[in-house]
Structure formats: structure tokens, C-alpha cells
């Protein structure tokens, strides 16, 4: 029997494993990097062990240090969670060699299936060894790991070598394994659906297929919204998916929880990979089958058998991943303090953060997962969208609004989505001007009341009329200017009746409808209901001025490499990659804003930069001067000359 378990992971999944262990009476040990010393997973575990450093390669990818930590803390079992070393056969073997119980499949099964190239070979799927023009587009993919890292779509043959190099570098950093391979790209514009089968296998030869999941809504090949069961699959296709999944598990004597992933294109399934671990999206399966998959993992590792047949599913579940990122600006990761995070009753919240926790640059930007379960798909989708909309979320920019709009998009509500959903709809889903138009006014009125209270213990609105007042806010990517005035009876705004206003609550009446606005301030950041605003100064900040062609860091991170041949004085073309930043386990390309000369390069490979740091300056090339007309003035052209634009 397991008495003490070390969780070889961090964040949300570590907290989720600790929660189940606590319910089962199992003590837990957390490992943490220096950056995670005060992280939630370290706070909720019974004991902690430090892994010196911050980068994953120095901490959560160091299997030797984790095994030593387990032995030092008196653990008798290790759970790897997902990501990091969860699909590393050498780590699993090291755990077993140390006399510890491994919560996962045998190392031999991991070796056979965790590498996508070996898994395809095992199932008789031939690799794509030589790419020609007729094969395009193709997908360069990391053989190990997952989560969208180490993946590149290649549509032009001349881009293949660079994609192979960058994907290998990212895979090596994320998983400690730089092997990549190439396969046909069936997603994106091709309209494929990402469907997977959850399996659970014991040591007595029983394999359960626990339903299907649809994970088609993805950004950068990483899932955003998942649901169970996958809607609209014909029974015959579902049986075929089950058969392949069970056959894959039996072929390697699989034990524990795993997932077999497919792309459904033209009504046919195409095997993608088998994840030999727990998936991020496992809660939707738990909700539909009323199971605790982590508890079952532990019992199977202790030798328990899966008795009888799998339980019958009930209802529908949908999960949304809440990320600290800006979807409107190339999914740029965001950092800062998470001031507040609460969700309405009726939905499940899995998170690795609490109010006041910092969101750093070293790890994945996922803040939380919200899961709704209901008798029907329509009810589950509506419940989840409403919960996200009403969630109190104060901190850095997130994808919350994108999730709400995605869940309410007609293509999703009618289950016609595919992996190209965001390729088609992202501009509309992130379009400007989608915030509440009255939020800036509510913020201004609350601010005036707060300032008046700070001037006087007795506070309140000034008792004499005043000149019209103006305040400026940035909201949803747009600038809003608010006009209001003070009167003897209180503040007034054109077309809006101010029913109540104090520092935390404003009630406005528009066309006979009263609405409440809850206002919270953190410095210049203002949160009004679900809208995030930034108070703007009336005067420009002279320190924010930069020369034309300046490239600023869009996020804090590390300069992982500079493009070959890029140096001061070099000629660059618009859109040409100059350098790459790594933040939150993803690489981000920084390209030349214009064709011209690189006049300054302020960073080197390996350098840490903060958001807004000046990285480089490109001096745009001047347009060539037009030659004076040589034709006689007495013979004007019969048509107006076309000038270059």
C-alpha cells in the first residue's frame, strides 16, 4: 500500500494529484524549483524538496534529483503527472530501480509508445522519410512529449530545414529529447477533428476504453477546449477507435491511464500518437464516467484489478483551459500577479494558483481549467460559457473572452468545429470593441468617489456644481474617453442615470434598465465586472518613446538564439526572423518590422529580457528618389502618371 507519494511535477496537475491523495489518506511530497518555492503545489503538499534552479532542464527534467528527493523524503511511490518526465522511460526505470513504485506504465511500454515514431512503426504506419512538393503541407513534430511544443507546419519546401532545426531545439529544451519527424499535415484548413480515446489498463490483462473526447479547438497545436464524449461520431467509427486504442494498449502490455489520439479527416481515423500518461483534459472523462482517474492509477499500481465492464457514461462535459496570454497579439504569454480568481458554483476549477501568486516566465501559461458537466451538450456548453463570463479574474491579460466567444460561436454550438477553427475565426473572436461600453464610465465614477473619500474622512461627492470631467481608459485594445460632471444631486453622464456610485460598486440606468458594475483597482489596472481596463494619463510618457524600427520584447523571456548572419550593419527584409525568445515553454519569433539595415542589436543569445526591453533597431530603407521628367513640357501625358505607393 502507498503511504507517501512524491509528485514529480508542478502547478495544476500537482495540486490535483495532492487533492486525491489527501482523500485517500496518502501523504504527499512536492518538488519545487527556486521559482516555485512558494507555489501552490508546494504549499498544499505535506512536505517539499527543493530542486536548485529555475529552468525546467535544471529542475523538473532532472530525474536523478527527483529520485533522490523521493528517497530523502521517505516516499514509496512517484507520480509523474503530465509533461516533463511523465513519458520518459529512463526516469520510470530509475524510479523502479530505486525500489519505488512507479505510477504509470512499464518503461518498455513508454519506450514503445511515448516516441511517436516508434508507435507508428509498431502499428504498421509507414513514416514520411523524404518530403517533396507533392507532400506539402507537412507537420514537423517532436517524437517525445506533447502540448504543442516542438511542432511546426511547413507549407514551402525551402522552410523545412529551418523548421526541423527550431522544432528540435524546442523539443530538446522542453522534453530533453530533440528527435523530430515529419508527417502529412491533415489539420488546419483541411478540416480535421482531433478525437481521442481514454484507456485504463490493469496488471491482470483488462483494458477499459473510457469513451471519446474531442479536442479540436487548438492554438499552436495545443488544446484549448475539450469535451466528452466527442459529439456526432457514428457508432461504427467509435467502435473502430475503441478497437485501435485497445489493440495499441495490449500490444505493449500497457498498465495504467493512457490516451490514444486520432485525427478524423474525410470520415476516416488517422492515428496520431499514444500518450502514456494522464492527459490535461482527463477531468471531462471523470465527469462523464463519475470516476477519479488518479485514484484508479494509484489502485492499479498497487495491484488492484478493474472489475467487470467499464461504467456507463452519463451526460456531457466540457473543459476550457484558462491561459495567461493575449490571443489578439500572437498568443503572447503574460506575466504578473494573479490578484483574484473565483468561479461560480456548479463548475469544477483545477488550478495551480491562488490570489496573490505570481505568474512567471519559466513554465506553461495555463492558469486553470474550468469544467462543466450537464445532461446535454448544449447545457454543458452554456454553463461553462456563463461561468467563465461571471468568473472574477483579476491579473494579467488572459484568453477568458476568447473562450467565452468560442463556446458561443455557432460553429462550436452546432458541433461543426475542426482544428482549423482559430485559423478561420481568430480575427473576429479577438476583434476590438467587445468590452462593455459602460465599463469605463463605471470605473471613472468609482475612482472619483475613492479619491474624494481619501481627501476627507466624511467624503462623498462635492456639494457644488463642477466643470465637465474627462478620464481615459484602455479596454479591449481600444482607448475610451469618459465624460461626466458633478451636480448638487451627484454625478451625471449624458444618456446615463447614475443610481449609485461608491469606490467598489456603481449602478447605472440606461433606457430604463439598471445594471450593477463591481469595480476593483490595482494601481492603474481597473477591473469592472469581467472587463479589464487600464487608466491612461492625460499626458504622454516621454520614456515610452522609441526610434522608428525599434523592436521591443513582447514578453519577459530568454533570447534562445539569434538568426545566422544577423549583426549590426546587416541588411534585413520585412518579416525576416531576427531572433527567438523563449517564454512559458514556447518559442516566439521576433521579425524585422521593415526592410532596411539593422542599426542596433542590444541582446545576445542566452540573455534574459523584460517586457518592453529594446532588442534591436531596424533603420528602414529609403525609397529611391524619382528621376525628374525628361519629356518636353509641351507634350503632357494624356493619362495621370501612376506614382509608387
XYZ file of C-alpha atoms in Angstrom:
645
model
C 0.000 0.000 0.000
C 1.200 3.506 -0.835
C 1.733 5.643 2.248
C 3.789 8.560 0.873
C 3.835 9.698 -2.746
C 6.167 12.181 -4.414
C 4.599 14.244 -7.207
C 7.248 14.793 -9.882
C 5.524 17.835 -11.311
C 4.224 21.314 -10.541
C 1.230 23.578 -10.964
C -2.323 22.460 -11.557
C -1.670 18.742 -12.053
C 0.476 18.517 -8.917
C -2.297 20.160 -6.893
C -4.863 17.835 -8.430
C -2.839 14.716 -7.503
C -2.296 16.017 -3.963
C -6.067 16.501 -3.607
C -6.830 12.874 -4.436
C -4.008 11.588 -2.233
C -5.361 13.583 0.699
C -8.781 11.980 0.205
C -7.162 8.537 0.192
C -5.043 9.197 3.271
C -1.749 9.245 1.366
C 0.944 11.741 2.408
C 2.449 13.795 -0.414
C 5.852 15.269 -1.217
C 6.251 18.140 -3.683
C 9.393 19.079 -5.554
C 9.872 22.704 -6.494
C 12.300 24.891 -8.393
C 13.572 28.122 -6.910
C 10.960 29.977 -8.959
C 8.256 27.749 -7.420
C 9.399 27.933 -3.807
C 6.094 29.480 -2.712
C 3.910 27.989 -5.450
C 0.557 26.476 -4.563
C 1.612 22.873 -5.197
C 4.441 23.330 -2.695
C 2.052 24.868 -0.154
C -0.573 22.115 -0.290
C 1.797 19.114 -0.114
C 2.761 17.603 3.238
C 6.500 18.013 2.535
C 8.683 19.678 -0.081
C 12.123 19.186 -1.601
C 13.981 21.965 -3.420
C 15.356 21.455 -6.936
C 18.005 24.198 -7.317
C 17.494 26.436 -10.338
C 14.549 27.722 -12.340
C 14.777 26.349 -15.897
C 12.964 23.023 -16.488
C 16.199 21.425 -17.728
C 17.796 22.119 -14.332
C 14.836 21.140 -12.179
C 11.703 19.269 -13.247
C 13.578 17.443 -16.038
C 16.311 16.210 -13.678
C 15.188 12.667 -12.959
C 18.238 11.927 -10.833
C 17.430 14.798 -8.471
C 13.782 13.793 -8.245
C 14.600 10.178 -7.344
C 16.992 11.428 -4.650
C 14.247 13.720 -3.362
C 11.784 10.813 -3.138
C 14.246 8.686 -1.171
C 15.220 11.547 1.119
C 11.570 12.325 1.905
C 10.702 8.699 2.615
C 8.314 8.346 -0.324
C 7.410 4.871 -1.555
C 5.836 5.933 -4.874
C 6.262 8.573 -7.607
C 3.507 10.079 -9.790
C 4.837 11.992 -12.824
C 1.668 13.915 -13.726
C 1.754 15.089 -17.350
C 4.554 16.773 -19.285
C 8.133 16.972 -18.024
C 9.314 13.371 -17.315
C 5.914 11.668 -17.484
C 6.792 9.846 -20.730
C 10.480 9.311 -20.054
C 11.271 5.599 -19.874
C 14.684 6.191 -18.296
C 13.070 8.121 -15.466
C 10.459 5.401 -14.919
C 13.250 2.818 -14.832
C 15.277 4.906 -12.368
C 12.249 5.144 -10.067
C 11.769 1.375 -10.139
C 15.487 0.684 -9.713
C 15.412 2.817 -6.562
C 12.789 0.497 -5.089
C 9.948 2.976 -5.552
C 6.513 2.328 -7.029
C 6.011 3.961 -10.444
C 2.509 5.336 -11.091
C 2.410 4.656 -14.799
C 3.022 2.054 -17.483
C 6.149 -0.129 -17.616
C 9.259 1.555 -19.071
C 9.084 -0.812 -22.056
C 5.570 0.423 -22.888
C 6.723 4.010 -22.594
C 9.636 3.339 -24.930
C 7.331 1.701 -27.439
C 4.608 4.352 -27.407
C 5.930 7.609 -25.956
C 8.048 8.073 -29.089
C 5.606 8.849 -31.863
C 7.967 7.420 -34.489
C 8.226 4.067 -32.726
C 4.476 3.997 -32.019
C 3.639 4.460 -35.690
C 6.088 1.736 -36.636
C 4.552 -0.619 -34.070
C 1.091 -0.074 -35.576
C 2.389 -0.524 -39.130
C 2.142 3.135 -40.172
C 4.985 3.983 -42.614
C 6.994 7.161 -41.896
C 7.402 10.048 -44.328
C 11.149 9.847 -44.975
C 11.604 12.212 -47.920
C 9.476 15.305 -48.417
C 8.659 16.575 -51.909
C 6.446 19.393 -53.176
C 3.550 16.963 -53.576
C 3.680 16.104 -49.850
C 3.110 19.685 -48.694
C 1.866 20.846 -46.294
C 3.635 18.705 -43.703
C 3.950 18.826 -39.953
C 7.311 18.689 -38.188
C 6.686 17.084 -34.815
C 8.679 16.198 -31.715
C 8.970 12.442 -31.238
C 8.709 12.858 -27.459
C 6.429 14.964 -25.288
C 3.378 16.906 -26.352
C 1.446 20.071 -25.560
C 2.148 21.574 -28.994
C 5.846 22.091 -28.296
C 8.335 21.084 -30.964
C 5.733 21.324 -33.755
C 5.906 23.349 -36.970
C 3.632 23.455 -40.031
C 5.659 23.652 -43.259
C 3.970 24.823 -46.454
C 7.082 25.622 -48.530
C 9.896 23.165 -49.122
C 12.599 25.773 -48.527
C 11.251 26.302 -44.978
C 11.671 22.649 -43.987
C 15.287 22.735 -42.761
C 14.680 25.769 -40.536
C 11.504 24.165 -39.139
C 13.376 20.947 -38.352
C 16.107 22.894 -36.552
C 13.806 25.092 -34.466
C 11.442 22.223 -33.604
C 14.359 20.073 -32.484
C 15.736 22.887 -30.315
C 12.366 23.489 -28.686
C 11.791 19.753 -28.131
C 15.221 19.321 -26.541
C 14.528 22.226 -24.182
C 11.038 21.053 -23.235
C 11.489 17.265 -23.097
C 15.216 16.609 -23.047
C 14.863 14.818 -26.412
C 15.456 16.656 -29.694
C 14.234 13.909 -32.047
C 11.673 15.171 -34.583
C 9.898 13.605 -37.552
C 7.705 14.687 -40.450
C 4.156 13.579 -41.213
C 1.366 14.789 -43.551
C -0.448 17.813 -42.177
C -4.108 16.844 -42.032
C -5.361 19.570 -39.699
C -5.840 23.304 -40.077
C -7.544 24.246 -43.303
C -8.063 20.553 -44.128
C -10.843 20.497 -41.545
C -9.820 17.502 -39.427
C -11.160 16.797 -35.944
C -8.874 15.843 -33.071
C -10.522 12.913 -31.292
C -9.011 10.670 -28.632
C -9.868 7.606 -26.580
C -9.127 7.344 -22.859
C -7.948 3.882 -21.853
C -7.308 2.332 -18.462
C -5.491 -0.994 -18.075
C -4.633 -3.113 -15.031
C -1.904 -5.695 -14.403
C -4.379 -8.558 -14.892
C -4.984 -8.096 -18.627
C -8.103 -5.924 -18.503
C -8.251 -2.837 -20.741
C -11.117 -0.358 -20.495
C -11.868 2.154 -23.251
C -13.409 5.041 -21.314
C -15.144 6.989 -24.041
C -14.032 9.571 -26.570
C -13.006 13.220 -26.264
C -12.992 15.950 -28.889
C -10.062 18.379 -28.600
C -10.315 20.139 -31.958
C -10.135 23.735 -30.704
C -6.387 24.298 -30.535
C -3.895 27.129 -30.728
C -0.317 26.424 -31.774
C -1.245 22.721 -31.759
C -2.129 22.937 -28.067
C -5.647 22.197 -26.923
C -7.880 24.997 -25.638
C -11.374 23.470 -25.282
C -12.072 19.758 -24.817
C -15.243 17.757 -24.346
C -16.532 14.247 -23.725
C -17.964 12.418 -25.470
C -16.831 13.597 -28.903
C -20.102 14.824 -30.460
C -21.602 13.414 -33.637
C -19.367 10.364 -34.126
C -21.091 7.433 -35.868
C -21.247 4.312 -33.701
C -19.205 2.337 -36.229
C -16.401 4.932 -36.152
C -16.443 4.997 -32.346
C -16.092 1.199 -32.242
C -13.170 1.420 -34.664
C -11.446 3.989 -32.433
C -12.011 1.753 -29.399
C -10.574 -1.268 -31.244
C -7.388 0.581 -32.256
C -6.940 2.046 -28.777
C -7.331 -1.312 -27.024
C -5.086 -3.025 -29.587
C -2.400 -0.377 -29.048
C -2.568 -0.883 -25.275
C -2.446 -4.664 -25.484
C 0.438 -4.606 -27.974
C 2.757 -3.176 -25.311
C 1.211 -4.753 -22.174
C 0.074 -1.327 -21.084
C -0.739 -0.553 -17.441
C -2.491 2.500 -16.021
C -4.134 5.514 -17.682
C -3.288 6.452 -21.263
C -4.763 8.156 -24.286
C -4.752 7.196 -27.958
C -5.139 10.213 -30.232
C -6.553 10.382 -33.756
C -7.276 12.934 -36.424
C -10.622 12.338 -38.110
C -10.427 13.560 -41.718
C -12.868 12.667 -44.504
C -14.697 10.429 -42.059
C -11.636 8.234 -41.502
C -9.408 7.971 -38.410
C -5.671 8.643 -38.688
C -3.544 7.538 -35.735
C -1.522 10.384 -34.222
C 0.087 9.044 -31.054
C -0.417 7.328 -27.740
C 0.189 9.410 -24.632
C 1.471 7.079 -21.929
C 0.284 9.274 -19.088
C -2.661 11.185 -17.716
C -3.956 13.899 -20.057
C -4.624 17.535 -19.181
C -8.223 17.030 -20.284
C -8.888 13.950 -18.121
C -11.495 15.782 -15.951
C -14.144 15.643 -18.704
C -13.859 11.853 -18.758
C -14.008 11.776 -14.960
C -17.198 13.851 -15.034
C -18.954 11.724 -17.652
C -17.994 8.367 -16.069
C -18.088 9.570 -12.438
C -14.547 8.306 -11.799
C -11.351 9.589 -10.210
C -8.666 8.578 -12.698
C -5.817 9.485 -10.354
C -7.282 7.266 -7.637
C -7.610 4.447 -10.184
C -3.999 4.968 -11.267
C -2.885 4.514 -7.666
C -5.015 1.416 -7.104
C -3.799 -0.195 -10.314
C -0.195 0.494 -9.314
C -0.924 -1.281 -6.022
C -2.113 -4.329 -7.973
C -5.886 -3.904 -7.876
C -7.943 -5.295 -10.753
C -10.519 -3.476 -12.870
C -13.620 -5.469 -12.052
C -16.359 -6.094 -14.570
C -17.046 -3.820 -17.509
C -16.437 -0.073 -17.745
C -19.133 2.101 -16.132
C -21.705 3.644 -18.420
C -21.256 7.312 -19.341
C -23.769 9.938 -18.315
C -24.309 13.391 -19.770
C -21.748 15.660 -21.376
C -18.721 17.545 -20.038
C -16.753 20.483 -21.481
C -13.416 21.858 -20.280
C -11.774 25.202 -21.071
C -8.123 25.988 -20.400
C -7.573 29.448 -18.992
C -4.206 30.811 -20.153
C -2.258 33.923 -19.188
C -1.824 35.039 -22.781
C -3.055 37.611 -25.289
C -4.778 35.834 -28.217
C -5.089 39.113 -30.137
C -1.303 39.521 -30.240
C 0.006 36.156 -31.424
C -0.918 34.422 -28.148
C 1.820 36.341 -26.329
C 2.321 34.967 -22.787
C 1.555 37.356 -19.938
C 3.159 37.644 -16.520
C 2.363 39.452 -13.290
C 0.349 38.923 -10.125
C -2.879 36.948 -10.123
C -4.817 39.169 -7.745
C -8.068 37.219 -7.698
C -9.598 34.075 -9.224
C -13.012 32.708 -8.267
C -15.669 30.945 -10.347
C -19.404 30.476 -9.772
C -20.722 27.341 -8.096
C -21.571 24.423 -10.354
C -18.306 24.128 -12.280
C -15.063 22.372 -11.393
C -11.944 24.507 -11.052
C -8.497 22.879 -11.262
C -5.688 25.373 -10.768
C -2.157 25.774 -9.521
C -2.660 29.365 -8.360
C -4.308 31.318 -5.582
C -4.873 35.038 -5.113
C -1.581 36.894 -4.807
C 0.516 34.285 -6.628
C 2.993 35.490 -9.274
C 2.773 34.229 -12.849
C 6.334 33.823 -14.081
C 8.073 33.164 -17.377
C 9.569 29.737 -16.800
C 6.590 27.437 -17.233
C 3.381 26.860 -19.151
C 0.975 29.855 -19.104
C -2.068 27.783 -18.109
C -3.704 29.283 -15.025
C -6.622 26.914 -14.562
C -9.114 24.522 -16.108
C -12.867 25.022 -15.785
C -15.131 22.001 -16.315
C -18.911 21.918 -16.671
C -20.990 18.713 -16.645
C -24.674 18.595 -17.594
C -27.251 16.143 -19.009
C -26.808 17.505 -22.550
C -24.011 19.082 -24.565
C -25.944 22.327 -25.057
C -26.449 22.714 -21.301
C -22.803 21.954 -20.516
C -21.567 24.468 -23.100
C -23.944 27.166 -21.854
C -22.996 26.541 -18.217
C -19.282 26.758 -18.941
C -19.590 29.934 -21.021
C -21.668 31.587 -18.292
C -19.252 30.551 -15.553
C -16.281 31.949 -17.460
C -18.126 35.185 -18.117
C -19.021 35.612 -14.438
C -15.677 34.449 -13.049
C -13.790 37.041 -11.007
C -10.413 37.182 -12.720
C -8.017 39.964 -11.764
C -4.463 39.883 -13.046
C -2.611 39.710 -16.359
C -4.369 39.503 -19.700
C -5.941 36.072 -20.285
C -7.825 34.220 -23.007
C -11.069 34.324 -20.967
C -13.012 36.423 -23.508
C -11.805 34.230 -26.356
C -13.046 31.126 -24.521
C -16.489 32.635 -23.941
C -16.839 33.702 -27.579
C -15.548 30.343 -28.805
C -18.078 28.433 -26.721
C -20.882 30.629 -28.088
C -19.741 30.539 -31.708
C -22.352 28.844 -33.939
C -19.721 26.534 -35.426
C -18.972 25.199 -31.948
C -22.505 25.136 -30.563
C -23.593 23.025 -33.546
C -20.517 20.742 -33.211
C -19.149 21.617 -36.663
C -15.710 22.662 -35.355
C -12.354 21.313 -36.506
C -8.668 22.011 -35.902
C -8.794 24.989 -38.275
C -11.326 26.830 -36.077
C -8.930 29.547 -34.920
C -7.278 29.827 -38.329
C -10.655 30.945 -39.648
C -12.212 32.817 -36.744
C -9.473 34.305 -34.568
C -9.686 37.837 -36.060
C -13.428 38.005 -35.360
C -13.125 36.400 -31.931
C -10.473 38.919 -30.863
C -11.883 41.967 -32.658
C -11.675 45.283 -30.824
C -14.587 46.934 -29.110
C -16.089 43.840 -27.493
C -15.981 45.105 -23.904
C -18.945 46.571 -22.036
C -19.300 50.161 -23.328
C -20.343 51.412 -19.881
C -17.420 49.856 -18.003
C -15.138 52.913 -18.445
C -17.801 55.227 -17.017
C -18.276 52.936 -14.024
C -14.507 52.888 -13.479
C -14.325 56.700 -13.621
C -17.184 57.199 -11.161
C -15.731 54.674 -8.706
C -12.329 56.346 -8.971
C -13.753 59.808 -8.271
C -15.561 58.506 -5.206
C -12.421 56.769 -3.924
C -10.374 59.934 -4.377
C -12.983 62.084 -2.663
C -13.018 59.691 0.297
C -9.240 59.881 0.574
C -9.431 63.695 0.754
C -11.912 63.718 3.589
C -12.965 61.344 6.318
C -16.513 62.445 5.698
C -16.143 62.058 1.922
C -18.966 61.993 -0.542
C -19.497 63.967 -3.708
C -18.653 67.659 -3.748
C -21.664 69.763 -2.935
C -21.228 72.340 -5.694
C -21.502 72.075 -9.481
C -18.273 71.476 -11.338
C -16.935 71.706 -14.822
C -17.253 68.621 -17.110
C -14.640 65.990 -16.262
C -12.775 63.658 -18.606
C -10.963 60.372 -17.979
C -9.253 58.000 -20.417
C -9.045 54.211 -20.262
C -7.722 51.429 -22.459
C -10.108 48.478 -22.735
C -10.169 45.528 -25.132
C -7.424 47.101 -27.216
C -9.202 50.428 -27.662
C -8.986 53.816 -25.975
C -12.141 55.129 -24.312
C -12.715 58.721 -23.229
C -15.306 59.204 -20.485
C -17.150 62.480 -19.902
C -19.148 63.220 -16.763
C -19.915 66.135 -14.475
C -20.721 66.732 -10.824
C -24.006 68.303 -9.745
C -25.586 69.060 -6.386
C -27.502 65.761 -6.609
C -24.469 63.706 -7.645
C -22.581 62.754 -10.802
C -24.249 62.836 -14.201
C -23.358 61.486 -17.645
C -25.157 62.046 -20.932
C -27.708 59.315 -21.605
C -26.939 57.505 -18.344
C -28.555 57.899 -14.944
C -26.171 57.288 -12.040
C -28.273 55.441 -9.463
C -25.413 54.712 -7.072
C -21.661 55.159 -7.042
C -19.023 54.305 -4.496
C -15.453 53.024 -4.705
C -16.499 49.378 -5.262
C -20.000 49.448 -6.758
C -21.616 51.590 -9.435
C -25.243 51.211 -10.534
C -26.180 52.778 -13.867
C -29.560 53.069 -15.552
C -29.679 53.197 -19.343
C -33.010 53.309 -21.204
C -34.809 52.178 -18.060
C -32.519 49.187 -17.397
C -30.417 49.193 -14.233
C -27.107 47.325 -14.159
C -24.527 46.754 -11.432
C -20.803 47.231 -12.001
C -18.355 45.868 -9.428
C -15.098 47.829 -9.564
C -11.690 46.773 -8.209
C -8.423 48.684 -8.626
C -4.801 47.569 -8.522
C -2.754 50.668 -9.325
C -3.558 51.692 -12.892
C -5.369 48.403 -13.525
C -9.135 48.538 -13.103
C -11.475 45.549 -13.284
C -15.137 46.257 -13.925
C -17.194 43.059 -13.792
C -15.460 40.908 -16.443
C -13.700 43.794 -18.214
C -10.062 44.762 -17.623
C -9.176 48.444 -18.075
C -6.036 50.498 -17.745
C -6.232 54.101 -16.585
C -4.386 56.353 -19.045
C -2.589 59.543 -18.238
C -3.638 62.764 -19.934
C -0.011 63.322 -20.886
C 2.254 61.022 -22.929
C 5.111 59.283 -21.143
C 8.368 60.606 -22.644
C 10.219 57.437 -21.561
C 7.913 55.356 -23.768
C 9.205 56.942 -26.961
C 11.399 54.793 -29.192
C 13.065 55.354 -32.534
C 11.210 54.119 -35.640
C 12.041 50.484 -36.344
C 12.603 49.621 -32.680
C 11.893 46.014 -31.715
C 10.654 45.641 -28.145
C 10.341 42.394 -26.206
C 6.631 41.429 -26.264
C 7.081 39.414 -23.078
C 9.751 38.676 -20.483
C 11.871 35.723 -21.505
C 15.216 34.391 -22.672
C 16.877 35.081 -26.025
C 17.431 31.476 -27.109
C 19.147 32.255 -30.393
C 19.878 34.957 -32.952
C 19.409 34.271 -36.649
C 22.511 33.429 -38.622
C 24.074 36.459 -40.274
C 22.179 38.944 -38.101
C 24.614 41.630 -36.950
C 24.769 45.397 -36.815
C 25.025 46.732 -40.360
C 23.330 43.721 -41.965
C 20.545 44.212 -44.475
C 17.270 42.605 -43.370
C 13.924 42.095 -45.053
C 10.480 42.795 -43.598
C 9.207 39.704 -41.812
C 12.617 38.056 -41.707
C 13.317 36.358 -38.315
C 15.991 38.173 -36.331
C 15.887 36.312 -33.020
C 13.801 33.966 -30.906
C 12.552 34.460 -27.358
C 11.540 31.587 -25.108
C 8.867 32.232 -22.508
C 6.491 29.854 -20.760
C 7.927 26.832 -22.609
C 7.171 28.294 -26.054
C 9.430 29.947 -28.608
C 8.388 33.284 -30.102
C 9.878 34.663 -33.299
C 10.866 38.336 -33.392
C 10.958 39.528 -37.010
C 12.165 42.645 -38.799
C 9.358 45.238 -38.950
C 10.588 46.616 -42.273
C 13.196 46.122 -44.960
C 16.340 48.048 -44.115
C 19.549 47.957 -42.097
C 19.984 46.552 -38.609
C 21.391 49.628 -36.900
C 21.465 48.238 -33.337
C 21.372 44.838 -31.617
C 21.062 45.101 -27.839
C 20.890 41.423 -26.832
C 22.927 38.236 -27.045
C 21.944 34.572 -27.017
C 21.052 33.402 -23.507
C 20.233 36.882 -22.231
C 17.177 37.435 -20.029
C 14.949 40.350 -21.053
C 11.918 42.002 -19.503
C 8.758 43.011 -21.330
C 9.298 46.209 -23.324
C 13.089 45.817 -23.431
C 14.694 47.228 -26.559
C 16.005 44.248 -28.518
C 17.126 45.782 -31.809
C 16.561 48.661 -34.192
C 15.971 48.354 -37.940
C 16.572 51.517 -39.945
C 14.013 51.343 -42.778
C 15.401 51.645 -46.287
C 14.647 54.922 -48.023
C 12.567 54.885 -51.149
C 14.654 55.682 -54.244
C 14.256 59.248 -55.431
C 12.199 59.588 -58.589
C 14.029 60.874 -61.665
C 12.782 64.245 -62.972
C 10.623 64.122 -66.063
C 12.649 64.318 -69.301
C 9.755 64.710 -71.669
C 9.045 68.217 -73.061
C 6.555 70.211 -71.067
C 4.693 70.904 -74.310
C 3.749 67.221 -74.616
C 1.936 66.349 -71.389
C 0.828 62.760 -70.777
C -2.744 62.070 -71.760
C -3.260 59.982 -68.563
C -2.219 60.799 -64.999
C 1.061 59.172 -64.007
C 0.857 56.244 -61.551
C 3.012 57.028 -58.538
C 4.516 54.310 -56.324
C 2.650 53.815 -53.039
